[in-house]
Amino acid sequence: APFFTDLSMKWFYKANFKQQIPEYLGNFISDICSQHKMKNPKIGIITDGGPNAFTYGHTKNDARIILTSGMFDILTPEEIKAVVAHEIGHAVHYDMALMTMAQLVPLILYYIYEVFIESVDGDEDSSKLAVIGIVAYVFYIISQYIILWLSRTREYYADEFSYQTTKNPNAMQTALIKVGFGLSIATSS
């Protein structure tokens, strides 16, 4: 739930949802949101040198975007716009709800596996339950790979949204390189 995630972002990561973002970014976000008939997402800033950005929420109208201060330290304004457009792309495409629903499938399959395996007590009927449990576990493993594929696909669509919005694919490419390099520096120090 976004409310509880907001609380954890504030408590554990000291996210500031009231911090002023640069004017160019505020205008950019407002333009995208008006084009896609959505409310402006709440923007939270975490004071952290590691560059990172992510989105959460239920729908595009209650989306939250978290940015670290490290993003503003190493990215140009055009690169920041590309990253934020990518995150808004997740909201526009309802990726948060889609991935939540998709991840229920392996969760349910694993629960079925646990229940049926726990029911096995050695008689003939319980061996049938074990087979059902094992089949559920096999589908659980398969579903995990499907979730990985779906997750990557959603990232590609968010990248495409960023390109379509900014008309600047190089900004997203250089931002990804800088973020990747920045994360390796942040974790090694």
Short mmCIF file of N, CA, C and O in Angstrom, two decimals, residues 21-101:
data_model
loop_
_atom_site.label_atom_id
_atom_site.label_comp_id
_atom_site.label_asym_id
_atom_site.label_seq_id
_atom_site.Cartn_x
_atom_site.Cartn_y
_atom_site.Cartn_z
N ILE A 21 11.69 20.40 -5.79
CA ILE A 21 12.47 19.86 -6.90
C ILE A 21 12.80 21.01 -7.84
O ILE A 21 12.11 22.04 -7.83
N PRO A 22 13.82 20.86 -8.67
CA PRO A 22 14.16 21.95 -9.61
C PRO A 22 12.97 22.30 -10.50
O PRO A 22 12.17 21.43 -10.87
N GLU A 23 12.87 23.56 -10.85
CA GLU A 23 11.74 24.06 -11.64
C GLU A 23 11.61 23.33 -12.98
O GLU A 23 10.50 22.98 -13.40
N TYR A 24 12.76 23.09 -13.65
CA TYR A 24 12.70 22.41 -14.95
C TYR A 24 12.06 21.04 -14.80
O TYR A 24 11.31 20.59 -15.68
N LEU A 25 12.33 20.35 -13.69
CA LEU A 25 11.78 19.01 -13.48
C LEU A 25 10.30 19.08 -13.13
O LEU A 25 9.51 18.29 -13.64
N GLY A 26 9.93 20.03 -12.30
CA GLY A 26 8.51 20.20 -11.96
C GLY A 26 7.66 20.51 -13.19
O GLY A 26 6.58 19.94 -13.38
N ASN A 27 8.16 21.39 -14.05
CA ASN A 27 7.43 21.72 -15.28
C ASN A 27 7.35 20.51 -16.21
O ASN A 27 6.31 20.25 -16.82
N PHE A 28 8.44 19.77 -16.30
CA PHE A 28 8.48 18.58 -17.15
C PHE A 28 7.46 17.54 -16.68
O PHE A 28 6.69 17.00 -17.47
N ILE A 29 7.42 17.30 -15.37
CA ILE A 29 6.47 16.33 -14.81
C ILE A 29 5.04 16.78 -15.05
O ILE A 29 4.19 15.99 -15.46
N SER A 30 4.76 18.06 -14.83
CA SER A 30 3.41 18.59 -15.05
C SER A 30 2.98 18.42 -16.50
O SER A 30 1.83 18.06 -16.79
N ASP A 31 3.90 18.68 -17.44
CA ASP A 31 3.57 18.53 -18.87
C ASP A 31 3.23 17.09 -19.21
O ASP A 31 2.23 16.82 -19.89
N ILE A 32 4.06 16.14 -18.75
CA ILE A 32 3.80 14.73 -19.04
C ILE A 32 2.46 14.31 -18.44
O ILE A 32 1.66 13.64 -19.10
N CYS A 33 2.24 14.69 -17.20
CA CYS A 33 1.02 14.25 -16.52
C CYS A 33 -0.23 14.84 -17.17
O CYS A 33 -1.25 14.15 -17.28
N SER A 34 -0.16 16.07 -17.63
CA SER A 34 -1.34 16.64 -18.30
C SER A 34 -1.58 15.95 -19.64
O SER A 34 -2.72 15.72 -20.02
N GLN A 35 -0.50 15.59 -20.35
CA GLN A 35 -0.66 14.87 -21.62
C GLN A 35 -1.32 13.51 -21.43
O GLN A 35 -2.06 13.05 -22.29
N HIS A 36 -1.05 12.87 -20.29
CA HIS A 36 -1.56 11.52 -20.04
C HIS A 36 -2.72 11.50 -19.06
O HIS A 36 -3.09 10.44 -18.56
N LYS A 37 -3.28 12.69 -18.81
CA LYS A 37 -4.47 12.82 -17.96
C LYS A 37 -4.31 12.09 -16.63
O LYS A 37 -5.13 11.25 -16.26
N MET A 38 -3.24 12.43 -15.94
CA MET A 38 -2.98 11.82 -14.64
C MET A 38 -2.56 12.91 -13.65
O MET A 38 -2.12 13.99 -14.06
N LYS A 39 -2.70 12.61 -12.39
CA LYS A 39 -2.24 13.52 -11.36
C LYS A 39 -0.72 13.49 -11.30
O LYS A 39 -0.11 12.46 -11.59
N ASN A 40 -0.14 14.61 -10.90
CA ASN A 40 1.31 14.62 -10.71
C ASN A 40 1.66 13.65 -9.59
O ASN A 40 1.02 13.65 -8.54
N PRO A 41 2.67 12.82 -9.80
CA PRO A 41 3.08 11.90 -8.73
C PRO A 41 3.72 12.68 -7.58
O PRO A 41 4.29 13.75 -7.78
N LYS A 42 3.60 12.10 -6.38
CA LYS A 42 4.35 12.66 -5.25
C LYS A 42 5.82 12.34 -5.50
O LYS A 42 6.15 11.22 -5.86
N ILE A 43 6.66 13.32 -5.29
CA ILE A 43 8.10 13.13 -5.49
C ILE A 43 8.77 13.15 -4.12
O ILE A 43 8.60 14.10 -3.35
N GLY A 44 9.50 12.09 -3.82
CA GLY A 44 10.27 12.02 -2.59
C GLY A 44 11.75 12.03 -2.90
O GLY A 44 12.19 11.42 -3.88
N ILE A 45 12.51 12.75 -2.08
CA ILE A 45 13.96 12.81 -2.26
C ILE A 45 14.61 12.17 -1.04
O ILE A 45 14.30 12.52 0.10
N ILE A 46 15.50 11.23 -1.29
CA ILE A 46 16.29 10.60 -0.23
C ILE A 46 17.71 11.13 -0.35
O ILE A 46 18.30 11.11 -1.43
N THR A 47 18.24 11.62 0.77
CA THR A 47 19.62 12.10 0.77
C THR A 47 20.54 10.90 0.80
O THR A 47 20.73 10.27 1.84
N ASP A 48 21.07 10.57 -0.37
CA ASP A 48 21.96 9.43 -0.53
C ASP A 48 22.78 9.67 -1.78
O ASP A 48 22.24 10.02 -2.83
N GLY A 49 24.08 9.47 -1.68
CA GLY A 49 24.96 9.70 -2.82
C GLY A 49 24.81 8.69 -3.93
O GLY A 49 25.17 8.96 -5.08
N GLY A 50 24.26 7.52 -3.64
CA GLY A 50 24.05 6.50 -4.67
C GLY A 50 22.89 6.91 -5.56
O GLY A 50 21.79 7.15 -5.07
N PRO A 51 23.10 7.03 -6.86
CA PRO A 51 22.02 7.44 -7.75
C PRO A 51 20.98 6.33 -7.91
O PRO A 51 21.32 5.21 -8.23
N ASN A 52 19.73 6.67 -7.65
CA ASN A 52 18.67 5.68 -7.77
C ASN A 52 17.34 6.38 -7.95
O ASN A 52 17.16 7.52 -7.52
N ALA A 53 16.41 5.69 -8.59
CA ALA A 53 15.05 6.19 -8.77
C ALA A 53 14.12 4.98 -8.87
O ALA A 53 14.49 3.96 -9.44
N PHE A 54 12.94 5.11 -8.28
CA PHE A 54 11.94 4.05 -8.41
C PHE A 54 10.55 4.61 -8.20
O PHE A 54 10.38 5.72 -7.71
N THR A 55 9.56 3.82 -8.60
CA THR A 55 8.16 4.23 -8.54
C THR A 55 7.37 3.19 -7.77
O THR A 55 7.66 2.00 -7.85
N TYR A 56 6.36 3.65 -7.05
CA TYR A 56 5.42 2.73 -6.42
C TYR A 56 4.07 3.40 -6.32
O TYR A 56 3.93 4.60 -6.54
N GLY A 57 3.05 2.61 -6.03
CA GLY A 57 1.68 3.10 -5.94
C GLY A 57 0.73 2.05 -6.50
O GLY A 57 1.15 0.97 -6.91
N HIS A 58 -0.55 2.38 -6.51
CA HIS A 58 -1.56 1.47 -7.06
C HIS A 58 -1.80 1.74 -8.55
O HIS A 58 -1.78 0.84 -9.37
N THR A 59 -2.09 3.00 -8.83
CA THR A 59 -2.46 3.40 -10.19
C THR A 59 -1.63 4.61 -10.59
O THR A 59 -0.87 5.15 -9.78
N LYS A 60 -1.86 5.07 -11.80
CA LYS A 60 -1.10 6.23 -12.26
C LYS A 60 -1.47 7.49 -11.48
O LYS A 60 -0.68 8.43 -11.42
N ASN A 61 -2.63 7.52 -10.87
CA ASN A 61 -3.06 8.72 -10.15
C ASN A 61 -2.63 8.74 -8.69
O ASN A 61 -2.89 9.72 -8.00
N ASP A 62 -2.02 7.69 -8.19
CA ASP A 62 -1.47 7.75 -6.82
C ASP A 62 0.00 7.31 -6.81
O ASP A 62 0.51 6.85 -5.81
N ALA A 63 0.65 7.53 -7.94
CA ALA A 63 2.06 7.13 -8.06
C ALA A 63 2.95 8.01 -7.20
O ALA A 63 2.67 9.17 -6.97
N ARG A 64 4.03 7.41 -6.74
CA ARG A 64 5.09 8.11 -6.04
C ARG A 64 6.39 7.79 -6.75
O ARG A 64 6.62 6.66 -7.17
N ILE A 65 7.23 8.81 -6.89
CA ILE A 65 8.55 8.62 -7.48
C ILE A 65 9.57 9.04 -6.43
O ILE A 65 9.48 10.13 -5.88
N ILE A 66 10.49 8.14 -6.16
CA ILE A 66 11.56 8.43 -5.22
C ILE A 66 12.84 8.63 -6.02
O ILE A 66 13.19 7.80 -6.87
N LEU A 67 13.53 9.72 -5.73
CA LEU A 67 14.82 10.02 -6.34
C LEU A 67 15.83 10.22 -5.22
O LEU A 67 15.49 10.78 -4.18
N THR A 68 17.05 9.78 -5.44
CA THR A 68 18.09 10.07 -4.46
C THR A 68 18.80 11.36 -4.86
O THR A 68 18.80 11.74 -6.04
N SER A 69 19.40 12.00 -3.87
CA SER A 69 20.15 13.22 -4.17
C SER A 69 21.32 12.92 -5.09
O SER A 69 21.77 13.80 -5.84
N GLY A 70 21.81 11.69 -5.07
CA GLY A 70 22.89 11.29 -5.97
C GLY A 70 22.53 11.45 -7.43
O GLY A 70 23.39 11.67 -8.28
N MET A 71 21.23 11.33 -7.76
CA MET A 71 20.79 11.54 -9.14
C MET A 71 21.11 12.96 -9.59
O MET A 71 21.59 13.17 -10.70
N PHE A 72 20.84 13.91 -8.71
CA PHE A 72 21.06 15.31 -9.06
C PHE A 72 22.54 15.66 -9.07
O PHE A 72 22.95 16.62 -9.71
N ASP A 73 23.34 14.86 -8.36
CA ASP A 73 24.78 15.12 -8.30
C ASP A 73 25.50 14.69 -9.58
O ASP A 73 26.47 15.34 -9.98
N ILE A 74 25.05 13.61 -10.22
CA ILE A 74 25.82 13.09 -11.35
C ILE A 74 25.12 13.20 -12.70
O ILE A 74 25.77 13.03 -13.73
N LEU A 75 23.81 13.47 -12.72
CA LEU A 75 23.10 13.53 -14.00
C LEU A 75 22.83 14.96 -14.43
O LEU A 75 22.61 15.84 -13.60
N THR A 76 22.80 15.16 -15.73
CA THR A 76 22.43 16.46 -16.29
C THR A 76 20.90 16.60 -16.19
O THR A 76 20.19 15.59 -16.03
N PRO A 77 20.38 17.81 -16.33
CA PRO A 77 18.92 17.97 -16.32
C PRO A 77 18.20 17.11 -17.37
O PRO A 77 17.15 16.55 -17.09
N GLU A 78 18.80 16.98 -18.56
CA GLU A 78 18.17 16.15 -19.60
C GLU A 78 18.16 14.68 -19.19
O GLU A 78 17.19 13.96 -19.47
N GLU A 79 19.20 14.23 -18.55
CA GLU A 79 19.26 12.84 -18.09
C GLU A 79 18.27 12.60 -16.95
O GLU A 79 17.62 11.55 -16.90
N ILE A 80 18.13 13.56 -16.06
CA ILE A 80 17.16 13.43 -14.98
C ILE A 80 15.75 13.36 -15.54
O ILE A 80 14.94 12.54 -15.11
N LYS A 81 15.46 14.19 -16.54
CA LYS A 81 14.14 14.14 -17.18
C LYS A 81 13.90 12.76 -17.80
O LYS A 81 12.79 12.21 -17.70
N ALA A 82 14.92 12.19 -18.43
CA ALA A 82 14.77 10.87 -19.06
C ALA A 82 14.47 9.81 -18.01
O ALA A 82 13.60 8.95 -18.20
N VAL A 83 15.17 9.87 -16.87
CA VAL A 83 14.95 8.90 -15.80
C VAL A 83 13.55 9.07 -15.21
O VAL A 83 12.82 8.09 -14.99
N VAL A 84 13.15 10.31 -14.96
CA VAL A 84 11.82 10.56 -14.39
C VAL A 84 10.73 10.15 -15.39
O VAL A 84 9.71 9.57 -15.00
N ALA A 85 10.95 10.39 -16.68
CA ALA A 85 9.98 9.95 -17.69
C ALA A 85 9.86 8.43 -17.68
O ALA A 85 8.76 7.88 -17.81
N HIS A 86 10.98 7.74 -17.51
CA HIS A 86 10.96 6.28 -17.40
C HIS A 86 10.08 5.87 -16.22
O HIS A 86 9.23 4.97 -16.35
N GLU A 87 10.26 6.51 -15.07
CA GLU A 87 9.48 6.17 -13.88
C GLU A 87 8.01 6.50 -14.07
O GLU A 87 7.13 5.73 -13.67
N ILE A 88 7.71 7.62 -14.71
CA ILE A 88 6.31 7.96 -15.00
C ILE A 88 5.73 6.94 -15.98
O ILE A 88 4.55 6.59 -15.89
N GLY A 89 6.57 6.43 -16.88
CA GLY A 89 6.12 5.39 -17.81
C GLY A 89 5.60 4.17 -17.08
O GLY A 89 4.61 3.55 -17.49
N HIS A 90 6.25 3.80 -15.97
CA HIS A 90 5.74 2.68 -15.16
C HIS A 90 4.33 2.98 -14.65
O HIS A 90 3.46 2.10 -14.65
N ALA A 91 4.11 4.21 -14.22
CA ALA A 91 2.79 4.58 -13.70
C ALA A 91 1.75 4.61 -14.82
O ALA A 91 0.64 4.08 -14.67
N VAL A 92 2.10 5.21 -15.95
CA VAL A 92 1.17 5.31 -17.08
C VAL A 92 0.75 3.93 -17.57
O VAL A 92 -0.41 3.71 -17.92
N HIS A 93 1.68 2.99 -17.56
CA HIS A 93 1.39 1.63 -18.04
C HIS A 93 0.83 0.71 -16.95
O HIS A 93 0.67 -0.49 -17.19
N TYR A 94 0.55 1.26 -15.78
CA TYR A 94 0.00 0.49 -14.65
C TYR A 94 0.91 -0.68 -14.27
O TYR A 94 0.45 -1.74 -13.85
N ASP A 95 2.22 -0.51 -14.40
CA ASP A 95 3.16 -1.58 -14.09
C ASP A 95 3.10 -2.00 -12.63
O ASP A 95 3.30 -3.18 -12.32
N MET A 96 2.84 -1.05 -11.74
CA MET A 96 2.82 -1.39 -10.31
C MET A 96 1.71 -2.40 -10.03
O MET A 96 1.95 -3.42 -9.39
N ALA A 97 0.52 -2.14 -10.53
CA ALA A 97 -0.60 -3.06 -10.32
C ALA A 97 -0.39 -4.37 -11.08
O ALA A 97 -0.64 -5.45 -10.55
N LEU A 98 0.09 -4.26 -12.30
CA LEU A 98 0.31 -5.46 -13.12
C LEU A 98 1.31 -6.40 -12.47
O LEU A 98 1.07 -7.60 -12.36
N MET A 99 2.43 -5.86 -12.01
CA MET A 99 3.46 -6.72 -11.41
C MET A 99 2.98 -7.28 -10.06
O MET A 99 3.32 -8.41 -9.72
N THR A 100 2.21 -6.51 -9.33
CA THR A 100 1.67 -7.03 -8.06
C THR A 100 0.76 -8.21 -8.33
O THR A 100 0.86 -9.24 -7.66
N MET A 101 -0.12 -8.08 -9.30
CA MET A 101 -1.04 -9.17 -9.64
C MET A 101 -0.27 -10.38 -10.18
O MET A 101 -0.56 -11.52 -9.81
#
